Amino acid sequence: MDLLAVALAGVHFALPLAYYSYAKAKWLPRPWNVKIDENYKPKVVVIVPTYNEGLTIRDKLNNLYEQNYPRELFEIIVVDSASEDGTAEKVREWGKEHPDVNLKLLEEPVRRGMNPALNFALKHISKDVEIIIFTDADSYWPPDALRSVVKYFADPIVAAVTTNIVLASREGLRRKEEMGENVYRSYYNNLRVSESKLHSTPVHNGALVAFRFRFIRKINGIPEFTGNNDSTPASIIAFMGYRAIQISDVTTVELLARNNFLRKVRRAQHLLLSFLKTKRYAKKLGIYVKSPFDTIWRIEWWLHVINPWLLVASLSFLIFNLVFYGSVTALVLIGAGLIPLMLKAYRAWIMQQVYLIIAAVRNLWTREIMWSK
Ligand code: GDP
Ligand code: MN
């Protein structure tokens, strides 16, 4: 039984490592194989959903204001769902101070969740808009983000673009655990970009996720079955055979949440739902075509849905052996799994497994479509 435990843990760690090494060696160095054009300047609408973002919304708007993109081609829509902390007033105020910005505030009378709010906002966008971008209020872009993202859309095969991401507290990147997070992030960023070079990545991030508007209309708006506005629509688009990519020439910053644990669990819940339901959804829409994205999807599906449980099984066997048979081998093996927790990257990996496991269980009774803030 100890042997079985070692085998399960071995598979748990070896598969993602092998996949990462392979993707990084074989796919990451490839060219994009898409036409990138710096002069391509379509109409863009940036949509910021807000619920009680009074503390961040002004910084967010100031940050968008600094984008190097022609103002007349760039509109901001803030869609607020009955915030109780004066978010809407702050947006109106900011708008008055910046009459040179094309800013629209949409207010929902009651809160129904982020995706319903986004779908409501989509109804207010004219069809001649080429690209829409969702961005969470607690995320920040470098000044060239928009330009860099948009240039990939010059190729009609590209239908979704997201960016690299790092996490930071308001005080910056000083604290140690954040650096640990960011080591882990670079693993993810590399992997997502590698997948994107081959075809597309199934995991996009809400700090900046851009879509060719036509495609969002084609899939009838943002689906509401997962609660996320990034990975799910991007994956549906990839299943259409179009590219849904993460680019590495832009890195956005996301603020660490006060309650990071619950947030991670909720996001893992949404991501799991995405892996469980999106492919079927794409097939039902009748838009699914076979592509190299299928391979990526299968592997990531395994890594999110199955792989965490190998670790649970392994640990359960060892604990069982230790408790019922007093196995010294089991004790040593558990120790061997715990010691590397001193390494940030390992710790971050284990935490991600914990999030996924809690998420899977939690999905049985709540999908967290409307989360507390
Ligand atoms: P996290 O980044 O995954 O922790 O999620 P957030 O709580 O930051 O939410 C992402 C974005 O959606 C933020 O800009 C929120 O203000 C916004 N948001 C969350 N819930 C709602 C909602 O019910 N309605 C609207 N309009 N926006 C929401
Ligand atoms: Mn957020």
mmCIF file of C-alpha atoms and ligand atoms in Angstrom:
data_model
loop_
_atom_site.group_PDB
_atom_site.id
_atom_site.type_symbol
_atom_site.label_atom_id
_atom_site.label_comp_id
_atom_site.label_asym_id
_atom_site.label_seq_id
_atom_site.Cartn_x
_atom_site.Cartn_y
_atom_site.Cartn_z
ATOM 1 C CA MET A 1 0.000 0.000 0.000
ATOM 2 C CA ASP A 2 2.916 2.356 0.664
ATOM 3 C CA LEU A 3 4.064 1.564 -2.822
ATOM 4 C CA LEU A 4 0.674 2.457 -4.251
ATOM 5 C CA ALA A 5 0.795 5.746 -2.350
ATOM 6 C CA VAL A 6 4.195 6.554 -3.806
ATOM 7 C CA ALA A 7 2.992 5.674 -7.295
ATOM 8 C CA LEU A 8 -0.069 7.924 -6.992
ATOM 9 C CA ALA A 9 1.957 10.843 -5.689
ATOM 10 C CA GLY A 10 4.520 10.177 -8.391
ATOM 11 C CA VAL A 11 1.896 10.482 -11.099
ATOM 12 C CA HIS A 12 0.415 13.540 -9.415
ATOM 13 C CA PHE A 13 3.712 15.420 -9.619
ATOM 14 C CA ALA A 14 5.213 13.888 -12.738
ATOM 15 C CA LEU A 15 2.344 14.575 -15.126
ATOM 16 C CA PRO A 16 2.149 18.343 -14.726
ATOM 17 C CA LEU A 17 5.939 18.607 -14.626
ATOM 18 C CA ALA A 18 6.293 16.581 -17.790
ATOM 19 C CA TYR A 19 3.556 18.576 -19.490
ATOM 20 C CA TYR A 20 5.115 21.863 -18.422
ATOM 21 C CA SER A 21 8.596 20.863 -19.560
ATOM 22 C CA TYR A 22 7.304 19.618 -22.871
ATOM 23 C CA ALA A 23 5.120 22.666 -23.538
ATOM 24 C CA LYS A 24 7.904 25.041 -22.571
ATOM 25 C CA ALA A 25 10.501 23.299 -24.711
ATOM 26 C CA LYS A 26 8.376 22.550 -27.761
ATOM 27 C CA TRP A 27 5.635 25.144 -27.934
ATOM 28 C CA LEU A 28 6.884 28.280 -26.193
ATOM 29 C CA PRO A 29 9.700 29.029 -28.691
ATOM 30 C CA ARG A 30 7.330 28.795 -31.661
ATOM 31 C CA PRO A 31 6.215 31.837 -33.615
ATOM 32 C CA TRP A 32 2.611 32.926 -33.111
ATOM 33 C CA ASN A 33 1.616 32.097 -36.618
ATOM 34 C CA VAL A 34 -0.788 34.986 -36.657
ATOM 35 C CA LYS A 35 -0.597 38.284 -38.449
ATOM 36 C CA ILE A 36 0.335 40.928 -35.861
ATOM 37 C CA ASP A 37 -0.188 44.530 -36.923
ATOM 38 C CA GLU A 38 0.752 47.519 -34.759
ATOM 39 C CA ASN A 39 -1.289 49.799 -36.998
ATOM 40 C CA TYR A 40 -4.503 47.917 -36.576
ATOM 41 C CA LYS A 41 -6.715 50.301 -34.549
ATOM 42 C CA PRO A 42 -10.306 49.086 -34.231
ATOM 43 C CA LYS A 43 -13.010 50.413 -31.924
ATOM 44 C CA VAL A 44 -12.607 49.052 -28.416
ATOM 45 C CA VAL A 45 -14.965 49.032 -25.453
ATOM 46 C CA VAL A 46 -13.548 48.317 -22.019
ATOM 47 C CA ILE A 47 -16.133 47.025 -19.559
ATOM 48 C CA VAL A 48 -15.568 47.238 -15.814
ATOM 49 C CA PRO A 49 -18.140 45.389 -13.707
ATOM 50 C CA THR A 50 -18.415 46.797 -10.210
ATOM 51 C CA TYR A 51 -19.999 45.820 -6.970
ATOM 52 C CA ASN A 52 -18.838 47.854 -3.972
ATOM 53 C CA GLU A 53 -15.609 49.014 -5.568
ATOM 54 C CA GLY A 54 -15.636 52.436 -3.925
ATOM 55 C CA LEU A 55 -12.063 51.954 -2.747
ATOM 56 C CA THR A 56 -10.624 50.966 -6.118
ATOM 57 C CA ILE A 57 -12.762 52.492 -8.855
ATOM 58 C CA ARG A 58 -11.032 55.873 -9.095
ATOM 59 C CA ASP A 59 -7.596 54.246 -9.300
ATOM 60 C CA LYS A 60 -8.985 51.890 -11.895
ATOM 61 C CA LEU A 61 -10.365 54.683 -14.069
ATOM 62 C CA ASN A 62 -7.152 56.684 -13.685
ATOM 63 C CA ASN A 63 -5.240 53.636 -14.777
ATOM 64 C CA LEU A 64 -7.420 53.176 -17.880
ATOM 65 C CA TYR A 65 -7.041 56.887 -18.590
ATOM 66 C CA GLU A 66 -3.319 56.350 -19.038
ATOM 67 C CA GLN A 67 -3.722 53.911 -21.903
ATOM 68 C CA ASN A 68 -1.841 54.827 -25.065
ATOM 69 C CA TYR A 69 -4.746 54.336 -27.409
ATOM 70 C CA PRO A 70 -6.621 56.913 -29.512
ATOM 71 C CA ARG A 71 -9.364 58.287 -27.238
ATOM 72 C CA GLU A 72 -11.966 58.436 -29.983
ATOM 73 C CA LEU A 73 -11.603 54.697 -30.551
ATOM 74 C CA PHE A 74 -11.881 53.767 -26.931
ATOM 75 C CA GLU A 75 -14.932 53.702 -24.681
ATOM 76 C CA ILE A 76 -15.211 52.723 -21.025
ATOM 77 C CA ILE A 77 -18.396 51.210 -19.655
ATOM 78 C CA VAL A 78 -18.760 50.744 -15.929
ATOM 79 C CA VAL A 79 -21.649 48.444 -15.113
ATOM 80 C CA ASP A 80 -22.564 48.692 -11.470
ATOM 81 C CA SER A 81 -24.955 46.397 -9.648
ATOM 82 C CA ALA A 82 -26.544 48.443 -6.893
ATOM 83 C CA SER A 83 -23.328 49.058 -4.945
ATOM 84 C CA GLU A 84 -23.972 50.332 -1.448
ATOM 85 C CA ASP A 85 -20.669 52.137 -1.031
ATOM 86 C CA GLY A 86 -21.092 54.982 -3.491
ATOM 87 C CA THR A 87 -19.243 53.362 -6.384
ATOM 88 C CA ALA A 88 -21.653 54.812 -8.954
ATOM 89 C CA GLU A 89 -21.330 58.356 -7.548
ATOM 90 C CA LYS A 90 -17.558 58.068 -7.700
ATOM 91 C CA VAL A 91 -17.768 57.026 -11.349
ATOM 92 C CA ARG A 92 -20.034 59.983 -12.183
ATOM 93 C CA GLU A 93 -17.695 62.328 -10.365
ATOM 94 C CA TRP A 94 -14.649 60.977 -12.186
ATOM 95 C CA GLY A 95 -16.493 61.314 -15.493
ATOM 96 C CA LYS A 96 -17.137 65.015 -14.835
ATOM 97 C CA GLU A 97 -13.460 65.553 -14.101
ATOM 98 C CA HIS A 98 -12.497 63.815 -17.351
ATOM 99 C CA PRO A 99 -14.810 65.109 -20.084
ATOM 100 C CA ASP A 100 -12.320 63.948 -22.713
ATOM 101 C CA VAL A 101 -13.102 60.318 -21.939
ATOM 102 C CA ASN A 102 -15.874 58.369 -23.517
ATOM 103 C CA LEU A 103 -17.350 56.952 -20.304
ATOM 104 C CA LYS A 104 -20.709 55.334 -19.769
ATOM 105 C CA LEU A 105 -22.140 54.267 -16.427
ATOM 106 C CA LEU A 106 -24.818 51.601 -16.435
ATOM 107 C CA GLU A 107 -26.634 50.902 -13.215
ATOM 108 C CA GLU A 108 -28.524 47.767 -12.407
ATOM 109 C CA PRO A 109 -31.255 48.242 -9.816
ATOM 110 C CA VAL A 110 -30.480 44.935 -8.093
ATOM 111 C CA ARG A 111 -27.410 42.756 -7.902
ATOM 112 C CA ARG A 112 -27.643 39.523 -9.889
ATOM 113 C CA GLY A 113 -23.966 38.720 -10.238
ATOM 114 C CA MET A 114 -21.096 39.718 -12.485
ATOM 115 C CA ASN A 115 -22.003 37.848 -15.653
ATOM 116 C CA PRO A 116 -25.640 38.960 -15.766
ATOM 117 C CA ALA A 117 -24.326 42.516 -15.322
ATOM 118 C CA LEU A 118 -21.861 42.046 -18.199
ATOM 119 C CA ASN A 119 -24.572 40.650 -20.441
ATOM 120 C CA PHE A 120 -26.713 43.649 -19.584
ATOM 121 C CA ALA A 121 -23.809 45.903 -20.587
ATOM 122 C CA LEU A 122 -23.320 44.055 -23.885
ATOM 123 C CA LYS A 123 -26.817 45.185 -24.947
ATOM 124 C CA HIS A 124 -25.556 48.769 -24.885
ATOM 125 C CA ILE A 125 -22.684 48.216 -27.292
ATOM 126 C CA SER A 126 -23.123 48.935 -30.973
ATOM 127 C CA LYS A 127 -22.295 46.256 -33.496
ATOM 128 C CA ASP A 128 -19.545 48.275 -35.150
ATOM 129 C CA VAL A 129 -17.402 47.770 -32.049
ATOM 130 C CA GLU A 130 -14.773 45.207 -32.953
ATOM 131 C CA ILE A 131 -13.284 44.358 -29.574
ATOM 132 C CA ILE A 132 -14.637 44.269 -26.041
ATOM 133 C CA ILE A 133 -12.439 43.891 -22.992
ATOM 134 C CA PHE A 134 -13.474 42.859 -19.507
ATOM 135 C CA THR A 135 -11.358 43.992 -16.612
ATOM 136 C CA ASP A 136 -11.852 43.578 -12.879
ATOM 137 C CA ALA A 137 -11.903 46.807 -10.887
ATOM 138 C CA ASP A 138 -8.992 45.631 -8.731
ATOM 139 C CA SER A 139 -6.542 45.140 -11.574
ATOM 140 C CA TYR A 140 -4.073 47.469 -13.253
ATOM 141 C CA TRP A 141 -2.684 47.653 -16.759
ATOM 142 C CA PRO A 142 0.606 48.997 -18.046
ATOM 143 C CA PRO A 143 0.075 51.988 -20.404
ATOM 144 C CA ASP A 144 0.668 49.933 -23.551
ATOM 145 C CA ALA A 145 -1.630 47.077 -22.629
ATOM 146 C CA LEU A 146 -4.418 47.987 -25.015
ATOM 147 C CA ARG A 147 -2.121 48.574 -27.973
ATOM 148 C CA SER A 148 -0.288 45.316 -27.393
ATOM 149 C CA VAL A 149 -3.461 43.291 -27.017
ATOM 150 C CA VAL A 150 -5.243 44.798 -29.979
ATOM 151 C CA LYS A 151 -2.441 44.187 -32.471
ATOM 152 C CA TYR A 152 -3.057 40.433 -32.259
ATOM 153 C CA PHE A 153 -6.642 40.913 -33.391
ATOM 154 C CA ALA A 154 -5.368 42.075 -36.769
ATOM 155 C CA ASP A 155 -5.550 38.414 -37.686
ATOM 156 C CA PRO A 156 -9.164 37.212 -38.007
ATOM 157 C CA ILE A 157 -8.217 33.832 -36.504
ATOM 158 C CA VAL A 158 -7.606 35.502 -33.120
ATOM 159 C CA ALA A 159 -10.827 35.904 -31.172
ATOM 160 C CA ALA A 160 -9.728 36.142 -27.522
ATOM 161 C CA VAL A 161 -6.607 37.547 -25.861
ATOM 162 C CA THR A 162 -5.530 37.631 -22.240
ATOM 163 C CA THR A 163 -2.230 38.692 -20.661
ATOM 164 C CA ASN A 164 0.362 37.577 -18.177
ATOM 165 C CA ILE A 165 -0.522 38.428 -14.622
ATOM 166 C CA VAL A 166 1.203 39.047 -11.320
ATOM 167 C CA LEU A 167 -0.287 39.626 -7.901
ATOM 168 C CA ALA A 168 0.525 42.529 -5.632
ATOM 169 C CA SER A 169 -0.698 44.165 -2.489
ATOM 170 C CA ARG A 170 -1.296 47.872 -2.425
ATOM 171 C CA GLU A 171 2.131 48.374 -0.905
ATOM 172 C CA GLY A 172 3.725 46.609 -3.800
ATOM 173 C CA LEU A 173 5.698 43.456 -4.214
ATOM 174 C CA ARG A 174 7.578 43.594 -0.965
ATOM 175 C CA ARG A 175 6.066 40.852 1.072
ATOM 176 C CA LYS A 176 7.594 37.406 0.826
ATOM 177 C CA GLU A 177 4.509 35.318 0.226
ATOM 178 C CA GLU A 178 3.626 37.477 -2.736
ATOM 179 C CA MET A 179 6.923 36.624 -4.313
ATOM 180 C CA GLY A 180 6.090 32.968 -3.752
ATOM 181 C CA GLU A 181 2.797 33.510 -5.506
ATOM 182 C CA ASN A 182 4.630 35.175 -8.319
ATOM 183 C CA VAL A 183 7.121 32.355 -8.778
ATOM 184 C CA TYR A 184 4.098 30.161 -9.184
ATOM 185 C CA ARG A 185 2.512 32.713 -11.478
ATOM 186 C CA SER A 186 5.477 32.605 -13.812
ATOM 187 C CA TYR A 187 5.016 28.849 -14.070
ATOM 188 C CA TYR A 188 1.422 29.473 -15.047
ATOM 189 C CA ASN A 189 2.200 32.379 -17.334
ATOM 190 C CA ASN A 190 4.767 30.276 -19.206
ATOM 191 C CA LEU A 191 2.399 27.360 -19.494
ATOM 192 C CA ARG A 192 -0.537 29.455 -20.718
ATOM 193 C CA VAL A 193 1.594 31.229 -23.281
ATOM 194 C CA SER A 194 3.026 27.894 -24.457
ATOM 195 C CA GLU A 195 -0.464 26.481 -24.934
ATOM 196 C CA SER A 196 -1.404 29.646 -26.771
ATOM 197 C CA LYS A 197 1.498 29.219 -29.179
ATOM 198 C CA LEU A 198 0.236 25.763 -30.103
ATOM 199 C CA HIS A 199 -3.348 26.957 -30.353
ATOM 200 C CA SER A 200 -5.196 28.360 -27.318
ATOM 201 C CA THR A 201 -5.276 28.228 -23.551
ATOM 202 C CA PRO A 202 -8.382 27.220 -21.583
ATOM 203 C CA VAL A 203 -7.484 29.522 -18.671
ATOM 204 C CA HIS A 204 -7.795 33.267 -19.163
ATOM 205 C CA ASN A 205 -7.731 35.914 -16.483
ATOM 206 C CA GLY A 206 -10.169 38.624 -15.542
ATOM 207 C CA ALA A 207 -7.599 41.369 -15.102
ATOM 208 C CA LEU A 208 -7.734 41.733 -18.873
ATOM 209 C CA VAL A 209 -9.622 39.483 -21.237
ATOM 210 C CA ALA A 210 -10.365 40.767 -24.718
ATOM 211 C CA PHE A 211 -12.833 39.310 -27.191
ATOM 212 C CA ARG A 212 -13.802 39.981 -30.745
ATOM 213 C CA PHE A 213 -17.327 41.192 -30.024
ATOM 214 C CA ARG A 214 -18.837 39.292 -32.920
ATOM 215 C CA PHE A 215 -17.887 36.000 -31.258
ATOM 216 C CA ILE A 216 -19.477 36.894 -27.954
ATOM 217 C CA ARG A 217 -22.675 37.702 -29.820
ATOM 218 C CA LYS A 218 -22.421 34.452 -31.702
ATOM 219 C CA ILE A 219 -22.327 32.446 -28.466
ATOM 220 C CA ASN A 220 -25.280 34.471 -27.110
ATOM 221 C CA GLY A 221 -23.290 36.473 -24.573
ATOM 222 C CA ILE A 222 -21.298 35.339 -21.582
ATOM 223 C CA PRO A 223 -22.606 31.959 -20.419
ATOM 224 C CA GLU A 224 -23.794 32.030 -16.838
ATOM 225 C CA PHE A 225 -23.229 28.420 -15.856
ATOM 226 C CA THR A 226 -19.705 28.842 -14.469
ATOM 227 C CA GLY A 227 -19.636 32.296 -12.916
ATOM 228 C CA ASN A 228 -16.454 33.343 -14.707
ATOM 229 C CA ASN A 229 -16.252 35.848 -17.518
ATOM 230 C CA ASP A 230 -12.819 34.854 -18.794
ATOM 231 C CA SER A 231 -11.883 31.172 -19.094
ATOM 232 C CA THR A 232 -15.317 29.917 -20.111
ATOM 233 C CA PRO A 233 -16.068 32.225 -23.044
ATOM 234 C CA ALA A 234 -12.428 32.007 -24.162
ATOM 235 C CA SER A 235 -12.594 28.207 -24.175
ATOM 236 C CA ILE A 236 -15.840 28.184 -26.141
ATOM 237 C CA ILE A 237 -14.137 30.358 -28.731
ATOM 238 C CA ALA A 238 -11.164 27.999 -28.837
ATOM 239 C CA PHE A 239 -13.569 25.120 -29.402
ATOM 240 C CA MET A 240 -14.805 27.017 -32.467
ATOM 241 C CA GLY A 241 -11.314 26.585 -33.876
ATOM 242 C CA TYR A 242 -10.383 30.242 -33.341
ATOM 243 C CA ARG A 243 -7.426 31.254 -31.211
ATOM 244 C CA ALA A 244 -7.917 32.237 -27.568
ATOM 245 C CA ILE A 245 -4.428 33.195 -26.458
ATOM 246 C CA GLN A 246 -2.415 34.525 -23.549
ATOM 247 C CA ILE A 247 0.271 36.927 -24.727
ATOM 248 C CA SER A 248 3.497 37.599 -22.876
ATOM 249 C CA ASP A 249 4.229 41.158 -23.951
ATOM 250 C CA VAL A 250 1.806 42.570 -21.369
ATOM 251 C CA THR A 251 1.753 41.819 -17.642
ATOM 252 C CA THR A 252 -1.221 43.067 -15.676
ATOM 253 C CA VAL A 253 -1.299 43.405 -11.911
ATOM 254 C CA GLU A 254 -4.039 42.117 -9.708
ATOM 255 C CA LEU A 255 -4.516 43.276 -6.140
ATOM 256 C CA LEU A 256 -4.354 40.545 -3.534
ATOM 257 C CA ALA A 257 -7.753 40.238 -1.933
ATOM 258 C CA ARG A 258 -8.296 40.618 1.769
ATOM 259 C CA ASN A 259 -9.784 37.189 1.802
ATOM 260 C CA ASN A 260 -7.511 35.429 -0.581
ATOM 261 C CA PHE A 261 -8.368 31.906 0.546
ATOM 262 C CA LEU A 262 -12.085 32.129 -0.168
ATOM 263 C CA ARG A 263 -11.402 33.913 -3.415
ATOM 264 C CA LYS A 264 -9.058 31.160 -4.570
ATOM 265 C CA VAL A 265 -11.624 28.521 -3.709
ATOM 266 C CA ARG A 266 -14.352 30.377 -5.553
ATOM 267 C CA ARG A 267 -12.194 30.827 -8.624
ATOM 268 C CA ALA A 268 -11.255 27.171 -8.531
ATOM 269 C CA GLN A 269 -14.966 26.364 -8.339
ATOM 270 C CA HIS A 270 -15.653 28.423 -11.449
ATOM 271 C CA LEU A 271 -12.703 26.938 -13.287
ATOM 272 C CA LEU A 272 -13.772 23.405 -12.423
ATOM 273 C CA LEU A 273 -17.283 24.126 -13.636
ATOM 274 C CA SER A 274 -15.719 25.427 -16.820
ATOM 275 C CA PHE A 275 -13.799 22.182 -17.330
ATOM 276 C CA LEU A 276 -16.854 20.105 -16.545
ATOM 277 C CA LYS A 277 -19.367 21.912 -18.738
ATOM 278 C CA THR A 278 -17.820 24.059 -21.445
ATOM 279 C CA LYS A 279 -17.049 21.441 -24.065
ATOM 280 C CA ARG A 280 -20.565 20.053 -23.950
ATOM 281 C CA TYR A 281 -21.904 23.589 -24.118
ATOM 282 C CA ALA A 282 -19.824 24.330 -27.222
ATOM 283 C CA LYS A 283 -21.060 21.153 -28.863
ATOM 284 C CA LYS A 284 -24.645 22.016 -28.034
ATOM 285 C CA LEU A 285 -24.215 25.415 -29.653
ATOM 286 C CA GLY A 286 -23.174 23.559 -32.787
ATOM 287 C CA ILE A 287 -19.946 25.524 -33.142
ATOM 288 C CA TYR A 288 -17.452 22.888 -32.048
ATOM 289 C CA VAL A 289 -14.686 21.874 -34.454
ATOM 290 C CA LYS A 290 -11.751 19.565 -33.800
ATOM 291 C CA SER A 291 -8.384 21.279 -33.334
ATOM 292 C CA PRO A 292 -5.094 20.947 -31.379
ATOM 293 C CA PHE A 293 -6.940 22.736 -28.590
ATOM 294 C CA ASP A 294 -8.624 19.408 -27.791
ATOM 295 C CA THR A 295 -5.327 17.946 -26.634
ATOM 296 C CA ILE A 296 -4.627 20.924 -24.416
ATOM 297 C CA TRP A 297 -8.153 20.741 -23.055
ATOM 298 C CA ARG A 298 -7.847 17.037 -22.198
ATOM 299 C CA ILE A 299 -4.594 17.533 -20.348
ATOM 300 C CA GLU A 300 -5.795 20.588 -18.443
ATOM 301 C CA TRP A 301 -9.055 18.796 -17.718
ATOM 302 C CA TRP A 302 -7.075 15.996 -16.116
ATOM 303 C CA LEU A 303 -4.859 18.418 -14.198
ATOM 304 C CA HIS A 304 -7.832 20.267 -12.741
ATOM 305 C CA VAL A 305 -10.454 17.580 -12.338
ATOM 306 C CA ILE A 306 -8.551 14.358 -11.568
ATOM 307 C CA ASN A 307 -4.955 15.090 -10.649
ATOM 308 C CA PRO A 308 -5.575 16.739 -7.240
ATOM 309 C CA TRP A 309 -7.357 13.604 -6.080
ATOM 310 C CA LEU A 310 -4.290 11.437 -6.671
ATOM 311 C CA LEU A 311 -2.626 13.417 -3.938
ATOM 312 C CA VAL A 312 -5.612 12.967 -1.653
ATOM 313 C CA ALA A 313 -5.616 9.223 -2.317
ATOM 314 C CA SER A 314 -1.878 8.945 -1.757
ATOM 315 C CA LEU A 315 -1.993 10.813 1.515
ATOM 316 C CA SER A 316 -5.044 8.839 2.697
ATOM 317 C CA PHE A 317 -3.266 5.535 2.109
ATOM 318 C CA LEU A 318 -0.220 6.720 3.995
ATOM 319 C CA ILE A 319 -2.208 8.027 6.932
ATOM 320 C CA PHE A 320 -4.208 4.808 7.002
ATOM 321 C CA ASN A 321 -1.016 2.761 7.083
ATOM 322 C CA LEU A 322 0.467 4.920 9.751
ATOM 323 C CA VAL A 323 -2.574 4.874 11.992
ATOM 324 C CA PHE A 324 -3.621 1.237 11.635
ATOM 325 C CA TYR A 325 -0.304 -0.501 11.042
ATOM 326 C CA GLY A 326 2.130 1.943 12.599
ATOM 327 C CA SER A 327 4.056 1.891 9.324
ATOM 328 C CA VAL A 328 7.363 3.689 9.690
ATOM 329 C CA THR A 329 7.706 3.848 5.905
ATOM 330 C CA ALA A 330 4.417 5.724 5.753
ATOM 331 C CA LEU A 331 5.649 8.186 8.347
ATOM 332 C CA VAL A 332 8.875 8.772 6.444
ATOM 333 C CA LEU A 333 6.971 9.248 3.190
ATOM 334 C CA ILE A 334 4.573 11.761 4.724
ATOM 335 C CA GLY A 335 7.591 13.592 6.081
ATOM 336 C CA ALA A 336 9.207 13.558 2.658
ATOM 337 C CA GLY A 337 6.083 15.211 1.248
ATOM 338 C CA LEU A 338 5.963 17.850 3.965
ATOM 339 C CA ILE A 339 9.573 18.985 4.053
ATOM 340 C CA PRO A 340 9.545 20.686 0.623
ATOM 341 C CA LEU A 341 6.715 22.879 1.936
ATOM 342 C CA MET A 342 9.593 25.142 2.880
ATOM 343 C CA LEU A 343 9.899 25.894 -0.822
ATOM 344 C CA LYS A 344 7.504 28.591 -1.988
ATOM 345 C CA ALA A 345 6.789 27.080 -5.355
ATOM 346 C CA TYR A 346 5.982 23.686 -3.847
ATOM 347 C CA ARG A 347 3.796 25.309 -1.208
ATOM 348 C CA ALA A 348 1.947 27.262 -3.857
ATOM 349 C CA TRP A 349 1.401 24.082 -5.853
ATOM 350 C CA ILE A 350 0.039 22.213 -2.834
ATOM 351 C CA MET A 351 -2.249 25.128 -1.992
ATOM 352 C CA GLN A 352 -3.618 25.097 -5.519
ATOM 353 C CA GLN A 353 -4.442 21.402 -5.062
ATOM 354 C CA VAL A 354 -6.179 22.245 -1.796
ATOM 355 C CA TYR A 355 -8.246 24.945 -3.525
ATOM 356 C CA LEU A 356 -9.243 22.560 -6.282
ATOM 357 C CA ILE A 357 -10.257 19.861 -3.835
ATOM 358 C CA ILE A 358 -12.309 22.170 -1.635
ATOM 359 C CA ALA A 359 -13.785 23.674 -4.790
ATOM 360 C CA ALA A 360 -14.880 20.294 -6.118
ATOM 361 C CA VAL A 361 -16.642 19.478 -2.875
ATOM 362 C CA ARG A 362 -18.133 22.925 -2.535
ATOM 363 C CA ASN A 363 -19.511 22.825 -6.067
ATOM 364 C CA LEU A 364 -21.864 20.111 -4.850
ATOM 365 C CA TRP A 365 -23.986 22.667 -3.027
ATOM 366 C CA THR A 366 -23.086 26.166 -4.263
ATOM 367 C CA ARG A 367 -21.688 27.601 -7.465
ATOM 368 C CA GLU A 368 -20.851 30.960 -5.879
ATOM 369 C CA ILE A 369 -22.323 32.917 -8.734
ATOM 370 C CA MET A 370 -22.807 35.908 -6.429
ATOM 371 C CA TRP A 371 -19.964 36.194 -3.999
ATOM 372 C CA SER A 372 -19.577 38.374 -0.958
ATOM 373 C CA LYS A 373 -17.001 41.110 -1.189
HETATM 374 P P1 GDP B 1 -12.082 38.099 -7.864
HETATM 375 O O1 GDP B 1 -11.104 38.977 -8.535
HETATM 376 O O2 GDP B 1 -12.227 36.769 -8.490
HETATM 377 O O3 GDP B 1 -11.888 38.054 -6.379
HETATM 378 O O4 GDP B 1 -13.506 38.751 -8.045
HETATM 379 P P2 GDP B 1 -13.954 40.221 -7.674
HETATM 380 O O5 GDP B 1 -14.767 40.179 -6.444
HETATM 381 O O6 GDP B 1 -12.799 41.168 -7.744
HETATM 382 O O7 GDP B 1 -14.930 40.474 -8.887
HETATM 383 C C1 GDP B 1 -14.459 40.678 -10.200
HETATM 384 C C2 GDP B 1 -15.108 41.953 -10.727
HETATM 385 O O8 GDP B 1 -16.503 41.761 -10.829
HETATM 386 C C3 GDP B 1 -14.892 43.133 -9.793
HETATM 387 O O9 GDP B 1 -14.691 44.298 -10.573
HETATM 388 C C4 GDP B 1 -16.200 43.210 -9.036
HETATM 389 O O10 GDP B 1 -16.520 44.500 -8.581
HETATM 390 C C5 GDP B 1 -17.173 42.751 -10.080
HETATM 391 N N1 GDP B 1 -18.399 42.145 -9.531
HETATM 392 C C6 GDP B 1 -18.528 41.154 -8.626
HETATM 393 N N2 GDP B 1 -19.830 40.871 -8.420
HETATM 394 C C7 GDP B 1 -20.533 41.711 -9.211
HETATM 395 C C8 GDP B 1 -21.932 41.937 -9.460
HETATM 396 O O11 GDP B 1 -22.797 41.296 -8.875
HETATM 397 N N3 GDP B 1 -22.258 42.898 -10.367
HETATM 398 C C9 GDP B 1 -21.327 43.644 -11.019
HETATM 399 N N4 GDP B 1 -21.737 44.563 -11.891
HETATM 400 N N5 GDP B 1 -20.008 43.447 -10.823
HETATM 401 C C10 GDP B 1 -19.619 42.514 -9.933
HETATM 402 MN MN MN B 2 -10.761 40.837 -8.515
#
